[in-house]
Amino acid sequence: MTLHLGYTVDDYDFETTRFCVKSRDKAEEGERWIEADVILAADGVKSKARTKMLARMDEVDSGGSIGSLAQS
């Protein structure tokens, strides 16, 4: 397993099991796609991964904010 630190995930391609990253280092421009066997996203309550996955099934992520989730 390889950990890619210092990057943010910009997009996901669940069909080919890959994700696009951008460096947090301002000197390193551009983006790159990383292929994986499995994508495990633990990106929190406003998850880009969940939103993208639900869009594949023509559903909308209705997670809301942290406050609205805590009240339910």
mmCIF file of N, CA, C and O in Angstrom:
data_model
loop_
_atom_site.group_PDB
_atom_site.id
_atom_site.type_symbol
_atom_site.label_atom_id
_atom_site.label_comp_id
_atom_site.label_asym_id
_atom_site.label_seq_id
_atom_site.Cartn_x
_atom_site.Cartn_y
_atom_site.Cartn_z
ATOM 1 N N MET A 1 0.852 -1.162 0.000
ATOM 2 C CA MET A 1 0.000 0.000 0.000
ATOM 3 C C MET A 1 0.901 1.229 0.000
ATOM 4 O O MET A 1 1.905 1.280 0.693
ATOM 5 N N THR A 2 0.504 2.217 -0.775
ATOM 6 C CA THR A 2 1.238 3.471 -0.846
ATOM 7 C C THR A 2 0.355 4.594 -0.333
ATOM 8 O O THR A 2 -0.794 4.728 -0.765
ATOM 9 N N LEU A 3 0.881 5.380 0.586
ATOM 10 C CA LEU A 3 0.168 6.561 1.071
ATOM 11 C C LEU A 3 0.689 7.773 0.314
ATOM 12 O O LEU A 3 1.897 7.953 0.176
ATOM 13 N N HIS A 4 -0.224 8.594 -0.159
ATOM 14 C CA HIS A 4 0.133 9.814 -0.884
ATOM 15 C C HIS A 4 -0.189 10.984 0.031
ATOM 16 O O HIS A 4 -1.346 11.403 0.121
ATOM 17 N N LEU A 5 0.811 11.506 0.717
ATOM 18 C CA LEU A 5 0.607 12.599 1.654
ATOM 19 C C LEU A 5 0.913 13.929 0.979
ATOM 20 O O LEU A 5 1.718 14.006 0.051
ATOM 21 N N GLY A 6 0.266 14.989 1.441
ATOM 22 C CA GLY A 6 0.519 16.307 0.880
ATOM 23 C C GLY A 6 -0.281 16.584 -0.380
ATOM 24 O O GLY A 6 0.031 17.488 -1.138
ATOM 25 N N TYR A 7 -1.326 15.795 -0.606
ATOM 26 C CA TYR A 7 -2.173 15.961 -1.785
ATOM 27 C C TYR A 7 -3.639 16.060 -1.354
ATOM 28 O O TYR A 7 -4.015 15.574 -0.298
ATOM 29 N N THR A 8 -4.434 16.673 -2.194
ATOM 30 C CA THR A 8 -5.876 16.654 -1.990
ATOM 31 C C THR A 8 -6.505 15.915 -3.164
ATOM 32 O O THR A 8 -6.028 16.003 -4.302
ATOM 33 N N VAL A 9 -7.542 15.165 -2.879
ATOM 34 C CA VAL A 9 -8.255 14.438 -3.932
ATOM 35 C C VAL A 9 -9.202 15.410 -4.608
ATOM 36 O O VAL A 9 -10.001 16.073 -3.963
ATOM 37 N N ASP A 10 -9.080 15.498 -5.921
ATOM 38 C CA ASP A 10 -9.873 16.452 -6.691
ATOM 39 C C ASP A 10 -11.049 15.794 -7.406
ATOM 40 O O ASP A 10 -12.063 16.425 -7.646
ATOM 41 N N ASP A 11 -10.904 14.511 -7.757
ATOM 42 C CA ASP A 11 -11.968 13.833 -8.497
ATOM 43 C C ASP A 11 -11.798 12.323 -8.346
ATOM 44 O O ASP A 11 -10.731 11.849 -7.964
ATOM 45 N N TYR A 12 -12.855 11.599 -8.635
ATOM 46 C CA TYR A 12 -12.852 10.136 -8.562
ATOM 47 C C TYR A 12 -13.363 9.573 -9.874
ATOM 48 O O TYR A 12 -14.254 10.140 -10.501
ATOM 49 N N ASP A 13 -12.827 8.444 -10.281
ATOM 50 C CA ASP A 13 -13.331 7.686 -11.421
ATOM 51 C C ASP A 13 -13.563 6.269 -10.904
ATOM 52 O O ASP A 13 -12.647 5.456 -10.844
ATOM 53 N N PHE A 14 -14.800 5.999 -10.501
ATOM 54 C CA PHE A 14 -15.111 4.703 -9.907
ATOM 55 C C PHE A 14 -15.188 3.588 -10.947
ATOM 56 O O PHE A 14 -15.086 2.418 -10.605
ATOM 57 N N GLU A 15 -15.362 3.939 -12.211
ATOM 58 C CA GLU A 15 -15.419 2.923 -13.263
ATOM 59 C C GLU A 15 -14.072 2.240 -13.439
ATOM 60 O O GLU A 15 -14.007 1.038 -13.666
ATOM 61 N N THR A 16 -12.992 3.004 -13.353
ATOM 62 C CA THR A 16 -11.660 2.439 -13.544
ATOM 63 C C THR A 16 -10.860 2.412 -12.239
ATOM 64 O O THR A 16 -9.657 2.155 -12.264
ATOM 65 N N THR A 17 -11.506 2.666 -11.123
ATOM 66 C CA THR A 17 -10.910 2.643 -9.785
ATOM 67 C C THR A 17 -9.640 3.489 -9.726
ATOM 68 O O THR A 17 -8.539 2.998 -9.509
ATOM 69 N N ARG A 18 -9.828 4.774 -9.948
ATOM 70 C CA ARG A 18 -8.711 5.703 -9.842
ATOM 71 C C ARG A 18 -9.217 7.033 -9.289
ATOM 72 O O ARG A 18 -10.421 7.287 -9.280
ATOM 73 N N PHE A 19 -8.286 7.844 -8.834
ATOM 74 C CA PHE A 19 -8.652 9.152 -8.305
ATOM 75 C C PHE A 19 -7.608 10.178 -8.719
ATOM 76 O O PHE A 19 -6.449 9.839 -8.978
ATOM 77 N N CYS A 20 -8.024 11.419 -8.806
ATOM 78 C CA CYS A 20 -7.172 12.505 -9.257
ATOM 79 C C CYS A 20 -6.719 13.320 -8.050
ATOM 80 O O CYS A 20 -7.548 13.680 -7.204
ATOM 81 N N VAL A 21 -5.431 13.598 -7.964
ATOM 82 C CA VAL A 21 -4.897 14.373 -6.845
ATOM 83 C C VAL A 21 -4.191 15.626 -7.345
ATOM 84 O O VAL A 21 -3.690 15.673 -8.471
ATOM 85 N N LYS A 22 -4.197 16.629 -6.469
ATOM 86 C CA LYS A 22 -3.434 17.858 -6.683
ATOM 87 C C LYS A 22 -2.542 18.041 -5.471
ATOM 88 O O LYS A 22 -2.953 17.790 -4.341
ATOM 89 N N SER A 23 -1.336 18.514 -5.709
ATOM 90 C CA SER A 23 -0.394 18.736 -4.624
ATOM 91 C C SER A 23 -0.779 19.983 -3.834
ATOM 92 O O SER A 23 -1.253 20.966 -4.400
ATOM 93 N N ARG A 24 -0.560 19.929 -2.532
ATOM 94 C CA ARG A 24 -0.761 21.118 -1.696
ATOM 95 C C ARG A 24 0.425 22.069 -1.812
ATOM 96 O O ARG A 24 0.334 23.223 -1.427
ATOM 97 N N ASP A 25 1.530 21.578 -2.357
ATOM 98 C CA ASP A 25 2.729 22.387 -2.555
ATOM 99 C C ASP A 25 2.503 23.311 -3.747
ATOM 100 O O ASP A 25 2.281 22.852 -4.867
ATOM 101 N N LYS A 26 2.553 24.599 -3.509
ATOM 102 C CA LYS A 26 2.286 25.589 -4.567
ATOM 103 C C LYS A 26 3.285 25.485 -5.716
ATOM 104 O O LYS A 26 2.980 25.840 -6.851
ATOM 105 N N ALA A 27 4.492 24.985 -5.447
ATOM 106 C CA ALA A 27 5.511 24.861 -6.491
ATOM 107 C C ALA A 27 5.200 23.718 -7.452
ATOM 108 O O ALA A 27 5.658 23.715 -8.595
ATOM 109 N N GLU A 28 4.433 22.746 -7.013
ATOM 110 C CA GLU A 28 4.092 21.589 -7.854
ATOM 111 C C GLU A 28 2.702 21.797 -8.439
ATOM 112 O O GLU A 28 1.701 21.667 -7.762
ATOM 113 N N GLU A 29 2.660 22.148 -9.712
ATOM 114 C CA GLU A 29 1.386 22.418 -10.362
ATOM 115 C C GLU A 29 0.859 21.174 -11.067
ATOM 116 O O GLU A 29 1.577 20.220 -11.274
ATOM 117 N N GLY A 30 -0.391 21.241 -11.439
ATOM 118 C CA GLY A 30 -0.991 20.152 -12.192
ATOM 119 C C GLY A 30 -1.637 19.114 -11.297
ATOM 120 O O GLY A 30 -1.689 19.244 -10.084
ATOM 121 N N GLU A 31 -2.147 18.111 -11.955
ATOM 122 C CA GLU A 31 -2.821 17.027 -11.253
ATOM 123 C C GLU A 31 -2.379 15.712 -11.869
ATOM 124 O O GLU A 31 -1.807 15.685 -12.950
ATOM 125 N N ARG A 32 -2.639 14.646 -11.149
ATOM 126 C CA ARG A 32 -2.318 13.324 -11.698
ATOM 127 C C ARG A 32 -3.334 12.311 -11.195
ATOM 128 O O ARG A 32 -3.905 12.444 -10.115
ATOM 129 N N TRP A 33 -3.558 11.305 -12.021
ATOM 130 C CA TRP A 33 -4.486 10.231 -11.682
ATOM 131 C C TRP A 33 -3.710 9.072 -11.071
ATOM 132 O O TRP A 33 -2.653 8.703 -11.564
ATOM 133 N N ILE A 34 -4.259 8.509 -10.012
ATOM 134 C CA ILE A 34 -3.646 7.367 -9.343
ATOM 135 C C ILE A 34 -4.609 6.195 -9.435
ATOM 136 O O ILE A 34 -5.782 6.321 -9.056
ATOM 137 N N GLU A 35 -4.125 5.074 -9.968
ATOM 138 C CA GLU A 35 -4.943 3.873 -10.080
ATOM 139 C C GLU A 35 -4.852 3.078 -8.784
ATOM 140 O O GLU A 35 -3.820 3.072 -8.121
ATOM 141 N N ALA A 36 -5.961 2.423 -8.424
ATOM 142 C CA ALA A 36 -6.006 1.666 -7.177
ATOM 143 C C ALA A 36 -6.858 0.420 -7.359
ATOM 144 O O ALA A 36 -7.659 0.328 -8.293
ATOM 145 N N ASP A 37 -6.689 -0.535 -6.471
ATOM 146 C CA ASP A 37 -7.565 -1.701 -6.443
ATOM 147 C C ASP A 37 -8.862 -1.363 -5.736
ATOM 148 O O ASP A 37 -9.931 -1.841 -6.099
ATOM 149 N N VAL A 38 -8.746 -0.541 -4.691
ATOM 150 C CA VAL A 38 -9.891 -0.141 -3.869
ATOM 151 C C VAL A 38 -9.737 1.333 -3.528
ATOM 152 O O VAL A 38 -8.623 1.802 -3.281
ATOM 153 N N ILE A 39 -10.841 2.058 -3.515
ATOM 154 C CA ILE A 39 -10.824 3.435 -3.044
ATOM 155 C C ILE A 39 -11.587 3.475 -1.732
ATOM 156 O O ILE A 39 -12.772 3.148 -1.687
ATOM 157 N N LEU A 40 -10.897 3.841 -0.681
ATOM 158 C CA LEU A 40 -11.496 3.975 0.639
ATOM 159 C C LEU A 40 -11.445 5.448 0.998
ATOM 160 O O LEU A 40 -10.373 5.997 1.250
ATOM 161 N N ALA A 41 -12.586 6.114 0.982
ATOM 162 C CA ALA A 41 -12.626 7.552 1.235
ATOM 163 C C ALA A 41 -13.164 7.806 2.633
ATOM 164 O O ALA A 41 -14.255 7.367 2.977
ATOM 165 N N ALA A 42 -12.383 8.495 3.411
ATOM 166 C CA ALA A 42 -12.783 8.891 4.763
ATOM 167 C C ALA A 42 -12.670 10.402 4.826
ATOM 168 O O ALA A 42 -11.906 10.966 5.587
ATOM 169 N N ASP A 43 -13.453 11.060 3.972
ATOM 170 C CA ASP A 43 -13.302 12.500 3.816
ATOM 171 C C ASP A 43 -14.380 13.311 4.526
ATOM 172 O O ASP A 43 -14.595 14.466 4.228
ATOM 173 N N GLY A 44 -15.065 12.723 5.480
ATOM 174 C CA GLY A 44 -15.934 13.498 6.367
ATOM 175 C C GLY A 44 -17.353 13.704 5.902
ATOM 176 O O GLY A 44 -17.815 13.134 4.922
ATOM 177 N N VAL A 45 -18.033 14.556 6.637
ATOM 178 C CA VAL A 45 -19.469 14.749 6.467
ATOM 179 C C VAL A 45 -19.827 15.377 5.117
ATOM 180 O O VAL A 45 -20.882 15.114 4.570
ATOM 181 N N LYS A 46 -18.966 16.197 4.569
ATOM 182 C CA LYS A 46 -19.216 16.803 3.254
ATOM 183 C C LYS A 46 -18.372 16.085 2.201
ATOM 184 O O LYS A 46 -17.625 16.677 1.454
ATOM 185 N N SER A 47 -18.531 14.787 2.140
ATOM 186 C CA SER A 47 -17.709 13.890 1.348
ATOM 187 C C SER A 47 -17.868 14.094 -0.155
ATOM 188 O O SER A 47 -18.958 13.960 -0.707
ATOM 189 N N LYS A 48 -16.754 14.394 -0.830
ATOM 190 C CA LYS A 48 -16.762 14.464 -2.295
ATOM 191 C C LYS A 48 -16.974 13.071 -2.884
ATOM 192 O O LYS A 48 -17.627 12.913 -3.900
ATOM 193 N N ALA A 49 -16.409 12.065 -2.227
ATOM 194 C CA ALA A 49 -16.528 10.694 -2.720
ATOM 195 C C ALA A 49 -17.978 10.220 -2.681
ATOM 196 O O ALA A 49 -18.469 9.627 -3.638
ATOM 197 N N ARG A 50 -18.672 10.472 -1.568
ATOM 198 C CA ARG A 50 -20.065 10.052 -1.449
ATOM 199 C C ARG A 50 -20.936 10.764 -2.485
ATOM 200 O O ARG A 50 -21.781 10.151 -3.138
ATOM 201 N N THR A 51 -20.711 12.063 -2.658
ATOM 202 C CA THR A 51 -21.473 12.830 -3.640
ATOM 203 C C THR A 51 -21.278 12.265 -5.039
ATOM 204 O O THR A 51 -22.241 12.077 -5.790
ATOM 205 N N LYS A 52 -20.035 11.958 -5.388
ATOM 206 C CA LYS A 52 -19.725 11.415 -6.722
ATOM 207 C C LYS A 52 -20.326 10.012 -6.900
ATOM 208 O O LYS A 52 -20.865 9.686 -7.954
ATOM 209 N N MET A 53 -20.252 9.185 -5.856
ATOM 210 C CA MET A 53 -20.799 7.828 -5.926
ATOM 211 C C MET A 53 -22.323 7.860 -6.072
ATOM 212 O O MET A 53 -22.895 7.137 -6.889
ATOM 213 N N LEU A 54 -22.987 8.704 -5.305
ATOM 214 C CA LEU A 54 -24.442 8.804 -5.403
ATOM 215 C C LEU A 54 -24.878 9.342 -6.764
ATOM 216 O O LEU A 54 -25.907 8.929 -7.298
ATOM 217 N N ALA A 55 -24.094 10.252 -7.330
ATOM 218 C CA ALA A 55 -24.420 10.791 -8.656
ATOM 219 C C ALA A 55 -24.420 9.693 -9.711
ATOM 220 O O ALA A 55 -25.198 9.747 -10.665
ATOM 221 N N ARG A 56 -23.591 8.673 -9.529
ATOM 222 C CA ARG A 56 -23.574 7.531 -10.457
ATOM 223 C C ARG A 56 -24.908 6.807 -10.464
ATOM 224 O O ARG A 56 -25.284 6.172 -11.443
ATOM 225 N N MET A 57 -25.639 6.876 -9.340
ATOM 226 C CA MET A 57 -26.928 6.204 -9.213
ATOM 227 C C MET A 57 -28.084 7.194 -9.340
ATOM 228 O O MET A 57 -29.194 6.926 -8.919
ATOM 229 N N ASP A 58 -27.789 8.372 -9.913
ATOM 230 C CA ASP A 58 -28.780 9.440 -10.101
ATOM 231 C C ASP A 58 -29.444 9.858 -8.794
ATOM 232 O O ASP A 58 -30.635 10.149 -8.753
ATOM 233 N N GLU A 59 -28.669 9.873 -7.715
ATOM 234 C CA GLU A 59 -29.165 10.322 -6.421
ATOM 235 C C GLU A 59 -28.380 11.544 -5.985
ATOM 236 O O GLU A 59 -27.255 11.768 -6.424
ATOM 237 N N VAL A 60 -28.980 12.340 -5.108
ATOM 238 C CA VAL A 60 -28.352 13.550 -4.615
ATOM 239 C C VAL A 60 -27.965 13.344 -3.165
ATOM 240 O O VAL A 60 -28.746 12.812 -2.372
ATOM 241 N N ASP A 61 -26.769 13.766 -2.812
ATOM 242 C CA ASP A 61 -26.306 13.680 -1.421
ATOM 243 C C ASP A 61 -27.039 14.729 -0.599
ATOM 244 O O ASP A 61 -26.940 15.916 -0.848
ATOM 245 N N SER A 62 -27.789 14.282 0.376
ATOM 246 C CA SER A 62 -28.539 15.213 1.228
ATOM 247 C C SER A 62 -27.980 15.208 2.646
ATOM 248 O O SER A 62 -28.707 15.343 3.613
ATOM 249 N N GLY A 63 -26.655 15.053 2.752
ATOM 250 C CA GLY A 63 -25.990 15.001 4.055
ATOM 251 C C GLY A 63 -26.165 16.257 4.880
ATOM 252 O O GLY A 63 -26.256 16.202 6.091
ATOM 253 N N GLY A 64 -26.219 17.409 4.250
ATOM 254 C CA GLY A 64 -26.364 18.654 4.970
ATOM 255 C C GLY A 64 -25.104 19.039 5.710
ATOM 256 O O GLY A 64 -24.010 18.603 5.389
ATOM 257 N N SER A 65 -25.266 19.864 6.719
ATOM 258 C CA SER A 65 -24.129 20.317 7.506
ATOM 259 C C SER A 65 -23.940 19.444 8.729
ATOM 260 O O SER A 65 -24.799 18.642 9.060
ATOM 261 N N ILE A 66 -22.844 19.642 9.421
ATOM 262 C CA ILE A 66 -22.584 18.874 10.629
ATOM 263 C C ILE A 66 -23.684 19.102 11.655
ATOM 264 O O ILE A 66 -24.167 18.183 12.290
ATOM 265 N N GLY A 67 -24.119 20.327 11.795
ATOM 266 C CA GLY A 67 -25.174 20.645 12.761
ATOM 267 C C GLY A 67 -26.482 19.939 12.470
ATOM 268 O O GLY A 67 -27.126 19.408 13.357
ATOM 269 N N SER A 68 -26.876 19.892 11.191
ATOM 270 C CA SER A 68 -28.142 19.245 10.853
ATOM 271 C C SER A 68 -28.058 17.737 11.030
ATOM 272 O O SER A 68 -29.036 17.080 11.383
ATOM 273 N N LEU A 69 -26.881 17.150 10.826
ATOM 274 C CA LEU A 69 -26.725 15.722 11.023
ATOM 275 C C LEU A 69 -26.744 15.368 12.517
ATOM 276 O O LEU A 69 -27.246 14.333 12.911
ATOM 277 N N ALA A 70 -26.194 16.247 13.342
ATOM 278 C CA ALA A 70 -26.151 15.991 14.782
ATOM 279 C C ALA A 70 -27.542 16.043 15.383
ATOM 280 O O ALA A 70 -27.822 15.374 16.381
ATOM 281 N N GLN A 71 -28.444 16.773 14.770
ATOM 282 C CA GLN A 71 -29.798 16.905 15.295
ATOM 283 C C GLN A 71 -30.681 15.720 14.926
ATOM 284 O O GLN A 71 -31.704 15.508 15.535
ATOM 285 N N SER A 72 -30.294 14.951 13.911
ATOM 286 C CA SER A 72 -31.164 13.845 13.491
ATOM 287 C C SER A 72 -30.966 12.595 14.292
ATOM 288 O O SER A 72 -30.215 12.444 15.143
#
